[in-house]
Coordinates of C-alpha atoms (C1' of nucleotides) in Angstrom, one line a residue:
Chain A
M1 CA 18.4 19.3 6.8
K2 CA 14.9 20.4 6.5
R3 CA 11.9 20.0 8.8
L4 CA 9.1 19.1 6.5
K5 CA 6.3 16.5 6.4
I6 CA 7.8 13.4 4.9
P7 CA 5.6 11.7 2.3
D8 CA 4.4 8.2 3.3
V9 CA 5.8 6.8 0.0
T10 CA 9.2 8.1 1.0
V11 CA 9.2 6.3 4.3
H12 CA 8.3 3.1 2.6
R13 CA 11.2 3.6 0.2
L14 CA 13.5 4.2 3.0
S15 CA 12.7 0.7 4.2
D16 CA 13.6 -0.6 0.8
Y17 CA 16.8 1.2 0.7
A18 CA 17.8 -0.2 4.1
R19 CA 17.1 -3.7 3.0
I20 CA 19.0 -3.4 -0.2
L21 CA 21.9 -1.8 1.5
D22 CA 22.0 -4.8 3.8
Q23 CA 22.3 -7.0 0.8
F24 CA 25.1 -4.9 -0.7
D25 CA 26.8 -5.0 2.6
G26 CA 26.5 -8.8 2.6
E27 CA 28.0 -8.9 -0.9
G28 CA 31.0 -6.9 0.3
I29 CA 30.1 -3.7 -1.6
R30 CA 31.3 -0.7 0.3
I31 CA 30.2 2.2 -1.9
V32 CA 27.0 2.7 -4.0
S33 CA 25.9 5.5 -6.2
S34 CA 22.3 6.6 -6.4
D35 CA 22.3 5.2 -9.9
V36 CA 23.2 1.7 -8.8
L37 CA 20.8 1.8 -5.9
A38 CA 18.1 3.1 -8.1
A39 CA 18.6 0.3 -10.6
R40 CA 18.2 -2.3 -7.9
C41 CA 15.0 -0.6 -6.6
G42 CA 13.5 0.1 -10.0
L43 CA 13.5 3.8 -9.4
N44 CA 14.9 7.0 -10.7
P45 CA 18.2 8.0 -9.1
A46 CA 17.0 11.5 -8.4
Q47 CA 14.2 10.0 -6.4
I48 CA 16.6 8.4 -4.0
R49 CA 18.7 11.6 -3.6
K50 CA 15.5 13.6 -2.9
D51 CA 14.3 11.0 -0.4
L52 CA 17.6 11.2 1.5
A53 CA 17.7 15.0 1.3
Y54 CA 14.7 15.1 3.6
F55 CA 17.0 13.9 6.4
G56 CA 20.5 15.3 5.6
E57 CA 23.4 14.9 3.3
F58 CA 24.7 11.3 3.4
G59 CA 26.7 11.1 0.2
V60 CA 30.1 12.2 -1.1
R61 CA 30.0 14.1 -4.3
G62 CA 31.9 12.4 -7.1
V63 CA 31.9 9.2 -5.1
G64 CA 28.5 8.0 -3.9
Y65 CA 27.3 6.6 -0.5
H66 CA 29.2 4.5 2.0
V67 CA 27.0 1.4 2.3
G68 CA 27.4 0.7 6.0
E69 CA 27.1 4.3 7.0
L70 CA 24.0 5.0 5.0
K71 CA 22.4 1.8 6.2
E72 CA 23.0 2.8 9.8
N73 CA 21.7 6.3 9.1
L74 CA 18.5 4.9 7.6
K75 CA 18.0 2.5 10.6
G76 CA 18.3 5.5 12.8
I77 CA 15.8 7.5 10.8
L78 CA 13.3 4.6 10.7
G79 CA 13.8 4.1 14.4
V80 CA 14.8 0.5 14.2
T81 CA 18.1 0.6 16.0
H82 CA 16.3 -1.0 19.0
A83 CA 13.5 -3.5 19.1
W84 CA 9.9 -2.4 19.4
R85 CA 7.4 -4.3 21.5
V86 CA 4.3 -5.3 19.7
A87 CA 0.9 -6.6 20.8
L88 CA -1.2 -8.8 18.5
V89 CA -5.0 -8.8 18.9
G90 CA -6.9 -11.6 17.3
A91 CA -5.4 -15.1 17.3
G92 CA -7.3 -16.6 14.5
N93 CA -5.6 -18.1 11.4
L94 CA -4.0 -14.9 10.3
G95 CA -3.1 -13.6 13.7
S96 CA -1.5 -16.9 14.8
A97 CA 0.5 -17.1 11.7
L98 CA 1.8 -13.6 12.2
A99 CA 2.7 -14.5 15.8
A100 CA 4.7 -17.5 14.5
Y101 CA 6.1 -15.7 11.4
Q102 CA 9.8 -15.1 11.9
G103 CA 9.9 -12.2 9.4
F104 CA 9.2 -9.6 12.0
L105 CA 12.1 -10.4 14.2
T106 CA 14.7 -9.6 11.7
H107 CA 13.2 -6.1 11.5
G108 CA 13.3 -5.5 15.2
F109 CA 9.7 -6.1 16.2
I110 CA 8.9 -8.5 19.0
I111 CA 5.5 -9.8 19.6
T112 CA 5.3 -9.5 23.3
A113 CA 1.6 -10.2 23.9
V114 CA -1.2 -11.9 22.1
F115 CA -4.9 -11.2 22.9
D116 CA -8.1 -12.8 21.7
K117 CA -11.8 -12.6 22.6
Y118 CA -11.8 -16.3 23.4
P119 CA -8.3 -17.1 24.5
E120 CA -9.0 -20.7 25.1
Q121 CA -10.4 -21.3 21.6
A122 CA -7.7 -19.4 19.8
K123 CA -5.5 -21.4 17.5
L124 CA -2.2 -21.8 19.1
P125 CA 1.0 -21.0 17.1
P126 CA 2.7 -24.1 15.9
N127 CA 5.7 -23.6 18.2
G128 CA 5.6 -22.8 21.8
R129 CA 7.8 -19.7 21.9
F130 CA 5.0 -17.3 22.2
P131 CA 3.2 -15.8 25.1
K132 CA 0.0 -17.2 26.5
I133 CA -3.0 -15.8 24.8
L134 CA -4.9 -13.4 27.0
G135 CA -8.5 -12.1 26.9
V136 CA -9.1 -8.8 25.2
D137 CA -10.3 -7.3 28.5
R138 CA -6.7 -7.4 29.7
I139 CA -5.3 -5.3 26.8
K140 CA -5.0 -2.1 28.7
A141 CA -3.4 -3.5 31.8
E142 CA -0.9 -5.8 30.0
I143 CA 0.1 -3.3 27.3
R144 CA 0.9 -0.8 30.0
R145 CA 2.7 -3.3 32.2
R146 CA 4.8 -4.6 29.4
G147 CA 5.6 -1.2 27.8
I148 CA 4.1 -2.2 24.4
Q149 CA 4.2 0.5 21.7
I150 CA 2.6 -1.0 18.6
G151 CA -0.6 -3.0 18.0
I152 CA -1.5 -5.4 15.2
I153 CA -5.2 -6.0 14.7
T154 CA -6.2 -9.3 13.1
V155 CA -9.8 -9.6 14.4
P156 CA -12.9 -9.6 12.3
A157 CA -14.1 -6.3 10.8
E158 CA -16.9 -5.8 13.3
A159 CA -14.6 -6.0 16.2
A160 CA -11.7 -3.9 14.9
Q161 CA -12.9 -0.5 15.9
G162 CA -13.5 -1.7 19.5
V163 CA -10.0 -3.2 19.7
A164 CA -8.5 -0.1 18.2
E165 CA -10.1 2.0 21.0
R166 CA -8.8 -0.3 23.7
L167 CA -5.3 -0.1 22.2
V168 CA -5.4 3.6 22.0
S169 CA -6.6 4.0 25.6
A170 CA -3.8 1.7 26.6
G171 CA -1.4 4.3 25.2
I172 CA -0.6 2.8 21.8
S173 CA 0.0 5.2 19.0
G174 CA 0.9 2.9 16.1
I175 CA -1.5 0.3 14.7
L176 CA -1.1 -2.2 11.9
N177 CA -4.6 -3.1 10.9
F178 CA -5.6 -6.2 8.8
A179 CA -9.3 -5.7 9.2
P180 CA -11.1 -4.2 6.2
V181 CA -12.4 -1.1 8.0
R182 CA -11.1 2.4 8.2
L183 CA -10.4 2.8 11.9
R184 CA -11.3 6.1 13.6
V185 CA -8.5 7.1 16.0
P186 CA -7.2 10.3 17.5
K187 CA -4.9 12.0 15.1
H188 CA -1.7 11.4 17.1
V189 CA -2.2 7.7 16.3
K190 CA -0.8 6.3 13.1
V191 CA -2.6 3.5 11.4
R192 CA -1.3 1.5 8.5
N193 CA -3.9 -0.7 6.8
V194 CA -3.2 -4.0 5.1
D195 CA -6.2 -5.2 3.2
L196 CA -5.5 -8.5 1.5
G197 CA -9.0 -8.7 -0.1
S198 CA -8.5 -5.3 -1.6
E199 CA -5.1 -6.3 -3.0
L200 CA -6.6 -9.3 -4.7
E201 CA -9.5 -7.3 -6.1
S202 CA -6.9 -4.9 -7.5
L203 CA -5.3 -7.8 -9.3
S204 CA -8.7 -9.0 -10.4
F205 CA -9.3 -5.6 -11.9
F206 CA -6.2 -5.6 -14.0
L207 CA -6.6 -9.2 -15.1
S208 CA -10.2 -8.5 -16.2
K209 CA -9.1 -5.6 -18.3
Q210 CA -6.6 -7.8 -20.1
G211 CA -9.3 -10.3 -21.1
G212 CA -8.3 -13.0 -18.7
A213 CA -11.8 -13.3 -17.3
P214 CA -12.4 -15.7 -14.4
S215 CA -14.1 -19.0 -14.5
Chain B
M1 CA -17.0 6.6 -20.6
K2 CA -13.3 7.2 -21.1
R3 CA -10.4 4.9 -22.0
L4 CA -7.6 6.1 -19.7
K5 CA -5.1 4.6 -17.4
I6 CA -6.7 4.1 -14.1
P7 CA -4.6 5.1 -11.1
D8 CA -3.8 2.3 -8.7
V9 CA -5.2 4.3 -5.8
T10 CA -8.5 4.6 -7.6
V11 CA -8.8 0.8 -8.0
H12 CA -8.2 0.4 -4.3
R13 CA -10.8 2.9 -3.5
L14 CA -13.3 1.1 -5.7
S15 CA -12.8 -1.9 -3.5
D16 CA -13.6 0.2 -0.5
Y17 CA -16.7 1.6 -2.1
A18 CA -17.9 -1.8 -3.0
R19 CA -17.5 -3.0 0.6
I20 CA -19.2 0.0 2.1
L21 CA -22.1 -0.2 -0.4
D22 CA -22.5 -3.8 0.8
Q23 CA -22.8 -2.5 4.3
F24 CA -25.4 0.1 3.3
D25 CA -27.3 -2.6 1.5
G26 CA -27.4 -4.7 4.6
E27 CA -28.7 -1.7 6.5
G28 CA -31.5 -1.3 4.1
I29 CA -30.2 1.9 2.6
R30 CA -31.2 2.1 -1.1
I31 CA -29.8 5.5 -2.1
V32 CA -26.5 7.2 -1.2
S33 CA -25.0 10.5 -2.3
S34 CA -21.3 11.0 -2.9
D35 CA -21.4 13.1 0.3
V36 CA -22.6 10.3 2.5
L37 CA -20.3 7.7 0.9
A38 CA -17.4 10.1 1.2
A39 CA -18.0 10.6 4.9
R40 CA -18.0 6.9 5.5
C41 CA -14.7 6.5 3.6
G42 CA -13.0 9.6 5.0
L43 CA -12.7 11.1 1.5
N44 CA -13.7 14.1 -0.4
P45 CA -17.0 13.6 -2.3
A46 CA -15.5 14.9 -5.5
Q47 CA -12.9 12.1 -5.3
I48 CA -15.6 9.5 -5.4
R49 CA -17.4 11.1 -8.4
K50 CA -14.1 11.4 -10.2
D51 CA -13.2 7.8 -9.5
L52 CA -16.6 6.6 -10.9
A53 CA -16.3 8.9 -13.9
Y54 CA -13.5 6.8 -15.2
F55 CA -16.0 4.1 -15.9
G56 CA -19.3 5.8 -16.7
E57 CA -22.2 7.7 -15.2
F58 CA -23.7 5.7 -12.5
G59 CA -25.6 8.3 -10.5
V60 CA -28.8 10.3 -10.9
R61 CA -28.4 14.1 -10.6
G62 CA -30.3 15.6 -7.8
V63 CA -30.7 12.2 -6.2
G64 CA -27.5 10.2 -5.7
Y65 CA -26.6 6.6 -6.5
H66 CA -28.7 3.5 -6.2
V67 CA -26.8 1.3 -3.7
G68 CA -27.5 -2.1 -5.2
E69 CA -27.0 -0.9 -8.7
L70 CA -23.7 0.8 -8.0
K71 CA -22.4 -2.1 -6.0
E72 CA -23.1 -4.5 -8.9
N73 CA -21.4 -2.1 -11.3
L74 CA -18.4 -1.9 -9.1
K75 CA -18.2 -5.7 -8.9
G76 CA -18.3 -5.8 -12.6
I77 CA -15.5 -3.3 -12.9
L78 CA -13.4 -5.1 -10.4
G79 CA -14.0 -8.3 -12.1
V80 CA -15.3 -10.1 -9.1
T81 CA -18.7 -11.2 -10.4
H82 CA -17.2 -14.7 -10.7
A83 CA -14.6 -16.4 -8.5
W84 CA -10.9 -16.4 -9.4
R85 CA -8.7 -19.4 -8.9
V86 CA -5.6 -18.8 -6.9
A87 CA -2.4 -20.7 -6.3
L88 CA -0.4 -20.2 -3.2
V89 CA 3.3 -20.9 -3.2
G90 CA 5.1 -21.3 0.1
A91 CA 3.3 -23.2 2.9
G92 CA 5.2 -21.9 5.9
N93 CA 3.5 -20.0 8.7
L94 CA 2.2 -17.2 6.6
G95 CA 1.2 -19.2 3.6
S96 CA -0.6 -21.9 5.6
A97 CA -2.5 -19.2 7.4
L98 CA -3.6 -17.5 4.2
A99 CA -4.7 -20.9 2.9
A100 CA -6.9 -21.3 6.0
Y101 CA -8.0 -17.7 6.2
Q102 CA -11.6 -17.4 5.3
G103 CA -11.4 -13.7 4.3
F104 CA -10.6 -14.4 0.7
L105 CA -13.6 -16.5 0.0
T106 CA -16.0 -13.7 0.6
H107 CA -14.2 -11.7 -2.0
G108 CA -14.4 -14.4 -4.7
F109 CA -11.0 -15.9 -4.6
I110 CA -10.5 -19.6 -4.2
I111 CA -7.2 -21.1 -3.2
T112 CA -7.1 -24.0 -5.6
A113 CA -3.6 -25.2 -5.2
V114 CA -0.8 -24.9 -2.6
F115 CA 2.8 -25.5 -3.5
D116 CA 5.9 -25.7 -1.4
K117 CA 9.6 -26.7 -1.9
Y118 CA 9.2 -29.4 0.7
P119 CA 5.6 -30.5 0.5
E120 CA 5.9 -33.1 3.3
Q121 CA 7.4 -30.7 5.8
A122 CA 5.0 -27.9 5.2
K123 CA 2.8 -26.9 8.0
L124 CA -0.7 -28.1 7.2
P125 CA -3.6 -25.8 7.5
P126 CA -5.7 -26.4 10.7
N127 CA -8.7 -27.7 8.8
G128 CA -8.7 -30.3 6.0
R129 CA -10.6 -28.4 3.4
F130 CA -7.5 -27.5 1.4
P131 CA -5.7 -29.3 -1.5
K132 CA -2.8 -31.4 -0.9
I133 CA 0.5 -29.5 -0.9
L134 CA 2.5 -30.1 -4.0
G135 CA 6.1 -29.6 -4.9
V136 CA 7.1 -26.4 -6.6
D137 CA 8.3 -28.4 -9.6
R138 CA 4.6 -29.1 -10.4
I139 CA 3.6 -25.5 -10.5
K140 CA 3.5 -25.2 -14.3
A141 CA 1.6 -28.4 -15.0
E142 CA -0.9 -27.9 -12.2
I143 CA -1.6 -24.3 -12.8
R144 CA -2.4 -25.0 -16.4
R145 CA -4.4 -28.0 -15.7
R146 CA -6.6 -26.2 -13.1
G147 CA -6.9 -23.0 -15.0
I148 CA -5.4 -20.9 -12.1
Q149 CA -5.1 -17.2 -12.9
I150 CA -3.6 -15.6 -9.8
G151 CA -0.5 -16.5 -7.7
I152 CA 0.3 -15.7 -4.1
I153 CA 4.0 -15.9 -3.1
T154 CA 4.8 -16.5 0.6
V155 CA 8.2 -18.0 0.2
P156 CA 11.4 -16.6 1.7
A157 CA 12.9 -13.6 -0.1
E158 CA 15.7 -15.6 -1.9
A159 CA 13.2 -18.0 -3.5
A160 CA 10.6 -15.4 -4.6
Q161 CA 12.1 -14.5 -7.9
G162 CA 12.4 -18.1 -9.0
V163 CA 8.8 -18.8 -8.0
A164 CA 7.6 -15.7 -9.8
E165 CA 9.3 -17.0 -13.0
R166 CA 7.6 -20.4 -12.7
L167 CA 4.3 -18.7 -12.1
V168 CA 4.7 -16.5 -15.1
S169 CA 5.8 -19.3 -17.4
A170 CA 2.7 -21.2 -16.3
G171 CA 0.7 -18.4 -17.7
I172 CA -0.2 -16.4 -14.6
S173 CA -0.4 -12.7 -14.9
G174 CA -1.4 -11.5 -11.5
I175 CA 0.8 -12.0 -8.4
L176 CA 0.3 -11.0 -4.8
N177 CA 3.8 -11.0 -3.3
F178 CA 4.6 -11.2 0.4
A179 CA 8.3 -11.6 0.0
P180 CA 10.3 -8.4 0.6
V181 CA 11.8 -8.2 -2.9
R182 CA 10.9 -6.3 -6.0
L183 CA 10.0 -9.1 -8.5
R184 CA 11.2 -8.7 -12.1
V185 CA 8.4 -9.9 -14.3
P186 CA 7.3 -9.2 -17.9
K187 CA 5.2 -6.1 -18.1
H188 CA 1.9 -7.8 -18.9
V189 CA 2.1 -9.3 -15.4
K190 CA 0.7 -7.3 -12.5
V191 CA 2.4 -7.6 -9.1
R192 CA 1.0 -6.3 -5.9
N193 CA 3.5 -6.3 -3.0
V194 CA 2.6 -6.7 0.7
D195 CA 5.6 -6.1 2.9
L196 CA 4.7 -6.5 6.5
G197 CA 8.2 -5.6 7.7
S198 CA 8.1 -2.4 5.8
E199 CA 4.7 -1.5 7.2
L200 CA 6.0 -1.9 10.7
E201 CA 9.0 0.1 9.9
S202 CA 6.8 2.9 8.7
L203 CA 5.0 2.8 12.0
S204 CA 8.3 2.8 13.8
F205 CA 9.3 5.9 11.8
F206 CA 6.3 7.9 12.9
L207 CA 6.5 6.7 16.5
S208 CA 10.2 7.7 16.7
K209 CA 9.4 11.2 15.4
Q210 CA 6.9 11.6 18.2
G211 CA 9.4 10.8 20.9
G212 CA 8.0 7.4 21.7
A213 CA 11.4 5.7 21.4
P214 CA 11.7 2.0 21.7
S215 CA 13.1 0.1 24.6
Chain C
dT1 C1' 35.8 13.5 -13.8
dG2 C1' 32.0 11.7 -11.5
dT3 C1' 28.3 11.9 -8.4
dT4 C1' 25.7 14.4 -5.1
dG5 C1' 22.3 17.9 -3.7
dT6 C1' 18.7 20.9 -5.4
dG7 C1' 15.8 24.6 -7.8
dA8 C1' 12.8 24.3 -11.6
dA9 C1' 9.8 21.9 -14.6
dG10 C1' 6.8 18.3 -15.3
dT11 C1' 3.4 14.8 -14.2
dC12 C1' -0.2 12.9 -11.8
dG13 C1' -3.8 12.9 -8.5
dT14 C1' -7.0 15.7 -5.6
dT15 C1' -10.2 19.4 -4.7
dC16 C1' -12.9 23.3 -6.1
dA17 C1' -16.7 25.3 -8.1
dC18 C1' -20.3 25.3 -11.1
dA19 C1' -22.9 23.9 -15.2
dG20 C1' -26.2 20.4 -16.3
dC21 C1' -29.9 17.3 -15.2
dT22 C1' -33.7 15.4 -12.7
Chain D
dA1 C1' -33.8 22.5 -4.9
dG2 C1' -30.4 19.0 -4.9
dC3 C1' -26.7 16.2 -6.5
dT4 C1' -24.0 14.5 -10.2
dG5 C1' -20.4 15.0 -13.7
dT6 C1' -16.4 17.7 -15.0
dG7 C1' -13.2 21.5 -16.6
dA8 C1' -10.1 24.3 -14.1
dA9 C1' -7.2 25.3 -10.1
dC10 C1' -4.5 23.3 -6.9
dG11 C1' -1.2 20.5 -4.5
dA12 C1' 2.0 16.7 -4.1
dC13 C1' 5.3 13.8 -5.7
dT14 C1' 8.7 12.8 -9.5
dT15 C1' 12.1 13.8 -12.9
dC16 C1' 15.2 16.9 -15.1
dA17 C1' 19.2 19.3 -15.5
dC18 C1' 22.8 21.5 -13.6
dA19 C1' 25.6 23.9 -10.1
dA20 C1' 28.5 22.4 -6.3
dC21 C1' 32.2 20.0 -5.0
dA22 C1' 35.3 15.8 -3.6

DNA sequence: TGTTGTGAAGTCGTTCACAGCT
DNA sequence: AGCTGTGAACGACTTCACAACA
């Protein structure tokens, strides 16, 4: 086992592996080879072995990997053996949807607080299982009080940097940012950007090249 | 101007450049150097020059780039000089929010049709500006009739592959996929995946390494 | 025998450094 | 003099190919 910087792409693939192993597990498959796993991910088998090699030796030569065992190992590596508490800032359309979106729960992330600049005006999630929406001025206090570790930013671009600073000063060091801006944060803070506009523009680019010009 | 394969990362950066040039434009800045632009993006200046060099020579040596001109050029390259018509499949929490989300419009993407397996049960967007939700069985006919070019998939993982196939058979060749599965599509079809769970797991990984273990 | 784990080779994207223009 | 455009150097990630081994 080596102590190296892990490439971002590797971490993302680890997520994929874990999800696919879950499926195999559900199908009653006990052992997989890197070949089979690679086919399911659309990757080269050596890629998988190299990714895993960053963290140890999980396979059995001549046999393959034990599905359940590898899955548990991956969960441990990803840090999702226990749930993380998440704060969501910006309860507009997108933010409210994420708060209501079940998808996160299965991955071990619990939205524990929701903040908005105008808590009264915020669009409420369709069901009532979510915490009351609080003003952004309460970010620092509530995040500390509730032991929240991850922040999701779904405010307009202009407000994103300010929110990021509040989150950081509240002690958060992981941010999932949906605003189309590059946040400036201390280097101990990890930011992942999700820019839906940019994703669509990327599709637009490829479609244009193929002659499928827009209306 | 060369005819090469453009790296995906380059296309994404072009989006960034276009957005930042828009900001400069708004600030009344007429000329930028690759240095200034790079600083704003957090990149190396040579990176920007290389990215642009895939498509032509847009700058003036000894001077820099004309903001408005470069911006228009980038929009042309990205294919966003005219609006694209988009279909959204899956009107659950996430899908409804995207339908209601204004962010796309500014980028020149118009959600022209929304489909769901159970159109009556689907959560309606908060405002009434959006098309009636149609059954997934009408995908092919409606997409063709309305000349839709891009599909967004926000259905559960199990349903995503089937939806992708319907979209492709309707003639769509660009898909933005929010379901956590690798879609199998013909190679003329471009798929961009947005996996929110995986993004959070990636944050989880980095937080765990830093000792900020979850609850 | 079959499949892992891994050094070496290969590929692709980034950064350097400077020639070429304005 | 200053900044772009670009070949060459570099670095990072991927794939190959095979030794190690159950």
